[in-house]
Coordinates of C-alpha atoms and ligand atoms in Angstrom, one line a residue:
M67 CA 0.0 0.0 0.0
T68 CA 1.5 3.4 -1.0
P69 CA 1.4 5.8 1.9
S70 CA -0.9 8.7 1.0
G71 CA 0.2 11.3 3.6
L72 CA -1.4 12.2 6.9
C73 CA -4.3 10.1 8.0
I74 CA -6.5 11.2 11.0
I75 CA -8.3 8.2 12.5
G76 CA -11.4 9.5 14.2
S77 CA -13.7 12.3 13.0
G78 CA -14.8 13.9 16.3
Y79 CA -13.9 17.3 17.8
S80 CA -10.2 16.6 18.1
A81 CA -9.9 15.7 14.4
A82 CA -11.8 18.9 13.5
A83 CA -9.8 21.1 15.8
L84 CA -6.5 19.7 14.5
L85 CA -7.5 20.4 10.9
L86 CA -8.7 23.9 11.7
H87 CA -5.4 24.7 13.3
L88 CA -3.3 23.1 10.6
E89 CA -5.2 25.1 8.0
A90 CA -4.8 28.3 10.0
R91 CA -1.1 27.8 10.0
G92 CA -1.0 27.4 6.2
A93 CA -0.3 23.7 6.2
K94 CA -0.8 21.9 2.8
M95 CA -3.9 19.8 2.9
D96 CA -3.0 17.6 -0.1
G97 CA -2.7 14.0 1.1
V98 CA -4.7 14.5 4.3
T99 CA -7.5 12.0 4.8
V100 CA -10.0 11.6 7.7
I101 CA -11.3 8.2 8.7
G102 CA -14.4 8.0 10.9
P103 CA -18.0 6.9 10.8
Q104 CA -19.6 10.3 11.8
A105 CA -19.6 13.8 10.3
L106 CA -16.4 15.6 11.0
G107 CA -16.5 17.4 14.4
T108 CA -19.5 15.6 15.8
G109 CA -18.1 12.5 17.6
Q110 CA -19.5 10.9 20.7
A111 CA -20.0 14.2 22.5
F112 CA -21.4 16.6 20.0
G113 CA -23.1 14.2 17.5
C114 CA -26.0 13.8 19.9
V115 CA -29.6 14.2 18.7
N116 CA -31.2 15.1 22.0
D117 CA -31.9 18.7 22.6
D118 CA -31.8 18.2 26.4
F119 CA -28.1 17.2 26.3
R120 CA -26.2 20.4 26.9
L121 CA -22.6 21.5 27.1
N122 CA -21.3 21.1 30.6
V123 CA -19.3 24.3 30.4
R124 CA -20.4 27.9 29.6
A125 CA -20.0 29.0 26.0
E126 CA -16.9 31.1 26.3
L127 CA -15.0 28.0 27.7
M128 CA -15.7 26.1 24.5
Q129 CA -12.6 27.5 22.8
V130 CA -11.4 26.3 19.4
W131 CA -9.4 29.5 19.0
P132 CA -7.5 30.4 22.2
D133 CA -6.6 33.8 20.7
D134 CA -10.3 34.5 20.3
P135 CA -11.9 32.8 23.4
G136 CA -15.4 34.3 22.8
H137 CA -15.6 33.0 19.2
F138 CA -18.2 30.3 19.9
A139 CA -20.1 32.4 22.3
N140 CA -20.4 35.2 19.7
W141 CA -21.3 32.7 17.0
A142 CA -24.0 31.2 19.3
A143 CA -25.4 34.6 20.2
T144 CA -25.9 35.3 16.4
N145 CA -26.8 31.9 15.1
I146 CA -28.8 30.1 17.8
A147 CA -32.4 31.3 18.1
G148 CA -35.1 30.3 20.5
D149 CA -33.0 28.3 23.0
R150 CA -34.7 29.9 26.1
E151 CA -33.1 27.4 28.5
A152 CA -29.5 28.2 27.5
D153 CA -29.0 31.3 29.7
T154 CA -28.2 30.7 33.4
D155 CA -26.9 32.9 36.2
V156 CA -23.4 31.5 35.6
G157 CA -23.3 31.8 31.8
A158 CA -24.9 30.3 28.6
F159 CA -24.9 26.5 28.4
Y160 CA -25.9 25.6 24.8
R161 CA -27.1 22.3 23.4
R162 CA -24.3 20.0 22.5
R163 CA -25.5 19.6 18.9
D164 CA -25.3 23.4 18.5
F165 CA -21.6 23.1 19.2
A166 CA -21.4 20.5 16.4
S167 CA -23.2 23.1 14.1
Y168 CA -20.6 25.7 15.0
I169 CA -17.7 23.4 14.2
A170 CA -19.4 22.4 10.9
S171 CA -19.7 26.1 10.0
E172 CA -16.0 26.6 10.8
I173 CA -15.1 23.7 8.5
R174 CA -17.5 24.9 5.7
A175 CA -15.9 28.3 5.7
R176 CA -12.5 26.8 4.7
P177 CA -12.7 25.2 1.2
A178 CA -9.5 23.2 1.8
L179 CA -11.1 21.4 4.7
A180 CA -14.6 21.1 3.4
S181 CA -13.3 19.1 0.4
L182 CA -11.0 16.8 2.3
P183 CA -11.4 13.1 1.6
H184 CA -13.3 11.5 4.5
I185 CA -13.6 7.7 4.6
K186 CA -16.8 6.9 6.5
A187 CA -15.6 3.8 8.2
S188 CA -13.8 2.6 11.3
A189 CA -10.2 1.6 11.4
V190 CA -9.8 -1.9 12.9
N191 CA -6.0 -2.4 12.7
I192 CA -2.8 -0.6 11.9
S193 CA 0.4 -2.3 10.8
A194 CA 3.8 -1.1 9.7
S195 CA 4.4 -1.2 5.9
G196 CA 7.7 0.0 4.5
D197 CA 8.1 3.7 5.5
G198 CA 4.5 4.0 6.4
W199 CA 1.4 2.3 7.8
D200 CA -1.4 0.1 6.5
I201 CA -4.8 0.9 8.0
E202 CA -7.4 -1.9 7.9
L203 CA -11.0 -0.7 7.8
D204 CA -14.2 -2.4 9.0
D205 CA -15.5 -2.4 5.4
G206 CA -12.7 -4.9 4.5
S207 CA -10.6 -2.4 2.6
T208 CA -7.1 -1.1 3.5
T209 CA -5.6 2.3 3.1
G210 CA -2.1 3.6 3.5
A211 CA -0.6 6.6 5.4
S212 CA 2.9 7.9 6.0
R213 CA 1.8 9.4 9.3
I214 CA -1.3 8.8 11.5
V215 CA -3.0 10.9 14.1
L216 CA -5.1 8.8 16.5
A217 CA -8.1 10.8 17.4
T218 CA -10.5 8.1 18.4
G219 CA -11.7 9.8 21.5
N220 CA -14.1 8.2 23.9
P221 CA -14.7 4.5 23.2
P222 CA -18.4 3.6 23.5
P223 CA -19.4 2.3 27.0
V224 CA -19.7 -1.3 27.9
W225 CA -21.9 -2.7 30.8
P226 CA -19.8 -2.4 34.0
F227 CA -19.8 -6.1 34.7
R228 CA -18.2 -9.1 33.1
E229 CA -21.3 -10.8 31.6
Q230 CA -22.2 -8.4 28.7
I231 CA -25.9 -8.4 27.7
A232 CA -27.6 -7.6 24.4
D233 CA -28.7 -4.0 23.7
T234 CA -32.5 -3.5 23.6
P235 CA -34.6 -0.4 23.7
S236 CA -34.9 -0.7 27.5
L237 CA -31.3 -1.8 28.1
V238 CA -29.4 1.3 27.0
R239 CA -25.7 0.5 26.9
V240 CA -24.6 3.7 25.1
P241 CA -26.7 6.7 26.1
W242 CA -24.4 9.5 24.8
L243 CA -26.2 10.3 21.6
G244 CA -29.6 10.7 23.4
D245 CA -31.6 8.6 21.0
W246 CA -33.1 6.4 23.6
P247 CA -35.7 8.3 25.7
E248 CA -38.5 8.0 23.2
N249 CA -38.4 4.2 23.6
I250 CA -39.1 4.4 27.3
D251 CA -42.6 4.5 28.8
G252 CA -43.3 7.6 31.0
G253 CA -44.1 5.4 34.0
A254 CA -41.2 3.0 33.7
R255 CA -39.1 2.2 36.7
I256 CA -35.6 3.2 35.7
V257 CA -32.2 2.2 37.1
V258 CA -29.4 4.6 36.0
I259 CA -25.9 3.1 36.5
G260 CA -23.4 5.8 37.4
S261 CA -23.6 9.3 38.9
G262 CA -21.5 11.4 36.6
L263 CA -22.4 13.9 33.9
T264 CA -24.1 11.3 31.6
A265 CA -26.4 10.3 34.5
L266 CA -27.3 13.9 35.0
D267 CA -28.1 14.2 31.3
A268 CA -30.3 11.1 31.5
I269 CA -32.2 12.5 34.5
H270 CA -32.5 15.9 32.8
T271 CA -34.1 14.5 29.7
L272 CA -36.4 12.2 31.7
R273 CA -37.6 15.2 33.7
H274 CA -38.2 17.2 30.5
R275 CA -40.3 14.4 29.2
Q276 CA -42.4 14.5 32.3
H277 CA -41.2 11.0 33.3
H278 CA -43.3 10.0 36.3
G279 CA -41.8 6.5 37.1
R280 CA -39.3 6.0 39.9
I281 CA -35.6 6.6 39.0
T282 CA -32.9 4.8 41.0
L283 CA -29.3 5.9 40.5
V284 CA -26.7 3.3 41.6
A285 CA -23.1 4.4 41.9
P286 CA -20.1 3.2 44.0
D287 CA -19.5 6.7 45.5
G288 CA -23.2 7.8 45.6
M289 CA -22.1 11.3 44.8
L290 CA -23.3 13.7 42.1
P291 CA -20.7 16.0 40.4
P292 CA -20.7 19.6 41.6
V293 CA -22.5 22.2 39.6
Q294 CA -20.5 24.8 37.6
T295 CA -20.1 28.1 39.3
G296 CA -19.3 31.4 37.5
W297 CA -15.5 31.2 38.2
R298 CA -13.4 33.7 36.3
D299 CA -9.7 34.6 35.9
A300 CA -8.2 31.1 36.3
D301 CA -4.7 32.0 35.2
A302 CA -2.4 29.1 34.2
L303 CA -0.2 27.9 37.0
E304 CA 3.4 26.7 36.4
W305 CA 3.8 23.2 37.7
P306 CA 7.1 22.2 39.5
Q307 CA 9.5 20.6 37.0
D308 CA 11.1 17.6 38.8
V309 CA 8.6 16.0 41.1
R310 CA 7.5 12.4 41.9
A311 CA 4.0 11.3 42.5
S312 CA 3.9 12.8 46.1
G313 CA 5.1 16.2 44.8
F314 CA 2.5 16.2 42.1
L315 CA -0.2 15.4 44.5
K316 CA 1.1 18.0 47.1
F317 CA 1.1 20.7 44.4
M318 CA -2.6 20.0 43.6
R319 CA -3.6 19.8 47.3
D320 CA -1.7 23.0 48.2
T321 CA -3.3 24.8 45.3
V322 CA -7.0 23.9 46.0
G323 CA -6.6 24.0 49.8
D324 CA -9.5 22.9 52.1
I325 CA -12.2 24.7 50.1
P326 CA -15.2 22.6 49.1
W327 CA -15.4 21.9 45.4
E328 CA -18.9 23.4 45.1
D329 CA -17.2 26.7 45.8
T330 CA -16.3 29.2 43.1
E331 CA -12.8 29.7 44.4
W332 CA -12.1 25.9 44.4
Q333 CA -13.2 25.7 40.8
R334 CA -11.1 28.7 39.8
R335 CA -8.0 27.2 41.4
F336 CA -8.7 23.8 40.0
E337 CA -9.0 25.3 36.5
S338 CA -5.6 27.1 37.0
L339 CA -4.0 23.7 37.5
R340 CA -5.5 22.2 34.4
Y341 CA -3.8 24.3 31.8
H342 CA -0.4 22.5 32.2
I343 CA -1.5 19.3 34.0
S344 CA -1.0 17.2 30.8
A345 CA 2.6 18.3 30.4
A346 CA 3.3 17.8 34.2
W347 CA 1.7 14.4 34.0
Q348 CA 3.9 13.4 31.0
R349 CA 7.0 14.4 33.0
L350 CA 6.2 11.8 35.7
D351 CA 7.7 8.4 35.2
A352 CA 5.4 5.5 34.3
A353 CA 5.5 4.0 37.9
D354 CA 4.4 7.3 39.4
Q355 CA 1.6 7.6 36.9
G356 CA 0.4 4.1 37.6
R357 CA 0.5 4.8 41.4
L358 CA -1.5 8.0 41.1
M359 CA -4.0 6.4 38.7
R360 CA -4.6 3.5 41.0
R361 CA -5.0 5.5 44.2
F362 CA -6.6 8.7 42.9
G363 CA -8.0 8.0 39.5
W364 CA -11.5 7.8 40.8
L365 CA -11.1 11.2 42.6
W366 CA -9.7 12.8 39.4
S367 CA -12.7 11.5 37.5
L368 CA -15.1 13.1 39.9
A369 CA -13.2 16.4 40.4
R370 CA -12.6 17.3 36.8
F371 CA -16.2 17.1 35.8
R372 CA -18.8 19.7 36.7
A373 CA -22.4 19.7 35.7
G374 CA -24.2 22.3 33.8
P375 CA -26.8 24.1 35.9
Q376 CA -29.8 22.8 33.9
A377 CA -29.0 19.1 34.4
F378 CA -27.9 19.6 38.0
G379 CA -31.1 21.5 38.7
S380 CA -33.2 18.6 37.3
A381 CA -31.5 16.1 39.5
Q382 CA -31.9 18.3 42.6
M383 CA -35.6 18.7 41.8
L384 CA -36.3 15.0 41.4
L385 CA -34.3 14.3 44.6
D386 CA -36.4 16.9 46.5
T387 CA -39.7 15.4 45.3
G388 CA -38.5 11.8 46.1
Q389 CA -38.8 10.6 42.6
L390 CA -35.1 10.0 42.3
D391 CA -33.1 7.9 44.8
I392 CA -29.3 7.5 45.0
V393 CA -28.0 4.1 46.1
T394 CA -24.4 3.7 47.0
D395 CA -23.5 0.3 45.5
M396 CA -22.2 -1.4 42.4
V397 CA -24.3 -3.1 39.7
T398 CA -22.9 -6.7 39.2
G399 CA -25.3 -8.0 36.6
I400 CA -28.7 -7.8 34.9
T401 CA -31.1 -10.6 34.1
T402 CA -34.4 -10.2 32.3
T403 CA -37.5 -12.1 33.2
S404 CA -39.8 -13.6 30.6
D405 CA -42.2 -10.7 31.0
G406 CA -39.4 -8.2 30.2
V407 CA -38.6 -7.0 33.7
H408 CA -34.9 -6.3 34.3
E409 CA -33.5 -7.6 37.6
V410 CA -30.6 -5.5 38.5
G411 CA -28.2 -7.2 41.0
L412 CA -25.9 -5.2 43.3
A413 CA -22.7 -6.0 45.0
T414 CA -24.3 -5.9 48.5
G415 CA -26.7 -8.6 47.4
A416 CA -29.7 -6.2 47.0
R417 CA -31.8 -6.3 43.8
F418 CA -33.9 -3.8 41.9
S419 CA -36.7 -4.6 39.4
A420 CA -36.6 -2.1 36.6
D421 CA -38.4 -1.6 33.3
A422 CA -35.4 0.2 31.8
V423 CA -31.7 0.5 32.7
I424 CA -29.5 3.3 31.4
N425 CA -25.7 2.6 31.5
C426 CA -24.0 5.9 32.5
S427 CA -20.8 4.2 33.7
G428 CA -18.4 5.9 31.4
A429 CA -16.2 5.1 28.4
G430 CA -15.2 1.6 27.4
R431 CA -11.9 0.4 26.0
D432 CA -10.8 1.5 22.5
P433 CA -10.8 -1.6 20.3
L434 CA -8.3 -0.1 17.8
I435 CA -5.8 0.8 20.6
T436 CA -6.3 -2.6 22.2
R437 CA -5.6 -4.3 18.8
I438 CA -2.4 -2.4 18.1
L439 CA -1.1 -3.0 21.7
D440 CA -2.0 -6.7 21.3
N441 CA -0.3 -7.1 18.0
G442 CA 2.8 -5.2 19.0
T443 CA 2.4 -2.2 16.6
A444 CA 2.5 0.1 19.7
A445 CA 4.3 -0.3 23.0
R446 CA 2.3 -0.6 26.2
H447 CA 2.5 1.8 29.1
Q448 CA 4.8 0.3 31.7
T449 CA 2.4 0.2 34.5
V450 CA -1.1 0.9 33.1
R451 CA -0.9 -2.0 30.6
H452 CA -4.1 -1.4 28.7
R453 CA -2.8 2.0 27.7
P454 CA -0.2 2.9 25.1
A455 CA 3.2 4.3 26.1
M456 CA 3.7 7.9 24.8
T457 CA 6.4 10.4 24.5
S458 CA 6.1 13.8 26.1
E459 CA 4.8 15.0 22.8
L460 CA 2.0 12.4 23.0
A461 CA 3.4 10.3 20.2
L462 CA 3.0 6.5 20.4
I463 CA 6.1 4.5 20.7
R464 CA 6.7 1.5 18.4
A465 CA 6.9 -1.8 20.3
D466 CA 10.1 -2.7 18.4
Ligands
FAD528 C1 -21.2 12.3 26.4 C2 -20.1 13.3 26.4 C3 -20.3 14.6 26.6 C4 -19.3 15.6 26.6 N1 -19.6 16.9 26.7 C5 -18.6 17.8 26.7 C6 -18.9 19.2 26.8 O1 -20.1 19.6 27.0 N2 -17.9 20.1 26.7 C7 -16.6 19.6 26.5 O2 -15.7 20.5 26.4 N3 -16.3 18.3 26.4 C8 -17.3 17.4 26.5 N4 -17.0 16.1 26.5 C9 -15.6 15.7 26.4 C10 -15.4 15.5 24.9 O3 -15.2 14.1 24.7 C11 -14.3 16.2 24.3 O4 -14.4 17.6 24.5 C12 -14.3 16.0 22.7 O5 -15.5 15.7 22.2 C13 -13.3 14.9 22.4 O6 -13.3 14.8 21.1 P1 -12.6 13.6 20.4 O7 -12.5 13.9 18.9 O8 -11.3 13.3 21.1 O9 -13.5 12.4 20.7 P2 -14.9 12.0 20.2 O10 -15.9 13.1 20.3 O11 -15.3 10.8 21.0 O12 -14.7 11.6 18.7 C14 -14.0 10.5 18.3 C15 -14.5 10.0 17.0 O13 -13.7 9.0 16.5 C16 -14.4 7.9 16.0 N5 -13.7 6.7 16.1 C17 -13.5 6.0 17.2 N6 -12.7 4.9 16.9 C18 -12.5 4.9 15.6 C19 -11.8 4.1 14.7 N7 -11.2 3.0 15.1 N8 -11.8 4.4 13.4 C20 -12.4 5.6 12.9 N9 -13.0 6.4 13.8 C21 -13.1 6.1 15.0 C22 -15.7 8.0 16.8 O14 -16.8 7.3 16.1 C23 -15.9 9.4 17.0 O15 -16.6 10.0 15.9 C24 -18.0 15.1 26.4 C25 -17.7 13.8 26.3 C26 -18.7 12.9 26.2 C27 -18.4 11.4 26.0

């Protein structure tokens, strides 16, 4: 296979943002190809079809152009009409699909990008071939590239227990696109697995649809993410250069202090840390990364996400009326009776009968990355073995 140039695998936001910035720097677009099943710039987050699913940050934080941070907010103010729910006390939180429309308009405005070859397929394998790479696609064809950018993003969720079950309209394994609520009866007893942002999206859309059945949310920590406050002026903090895991953690702790995370000042300080956290993380050695992930990965997952006010408000309202319950436990399996009732088993031995189960347990494992680690195309991370090893510039490392 003759390498054709740069191939971007994945057609979500990262692919679109990369292309926009390459074009803005005057890069030649000949020989650039995008591979991905969805329209460029949509992906798992913004390709959703549900108007209740909103951005979880205010408009001016959705920045494609760091030199013009208000670009999306200005576009939205001009181009989005009739979204009366967007404005809140702490900023405008638009629908996720509106952000996809914005990215599409940015692409359309640049002829070199609008006409790029886009192969609407998924890559299933990558192997070395001469000076380049062969990319196998799920339609059975193969294409070549001299360089590849992996922009495969968030892998679709799997059920958070070993015995996987078939998807049905009432067993929703992948809720991200929001195409499931219309299949669920308004009085259905619903179990939501997980208590993160996707769970809040699910609850928000159910409330909007006047769902009147009982909703039980099951999560190991039993905590909802904090709601976004109107923090401002989060200036980028410089991280210490040569620290181990303990120094990394101490710097974070010292920065956020003892303030609760619902507080505007906590959120401002946390955001100051985030600008350069990736670079600081890449400077840690693999053993320290593994140690931090094992001990504090769960806390990082909770702390870095904050809910939009609309979704958070819905959850609060349903908790107040008693329609929503939060159970601190872990789902260990689901069986379905002959009359279609789902029996949801929990780690403590408790069981819930549900008419529908929505899996909001987070991203699964990336099948392409798993494949190239298994077949030795890419080297594994030394301690977190299901992840690839990367250089400080986020390049994969060849296994050989
Ligand atoms: C449900 C959800 C909501 C989110 N909401 C927000 C938000 O409001 N604000 C925010 O800033 N961030 C949000 N995020 C974070 C968000 O993921 C990132 O901001 C951004 O969407 C990441 O873009 P991406 O291109 O890396 O990944 P994705 O958006 O996941 O796109 C990856 C694309 O690659 C494709 N792909 C995957 N594997 C292959 C393959 N083997 N071959 C070809 N194509 C492949 C996928 O189909 C997908 O189209 C959200 C994430 C999720 C999951």
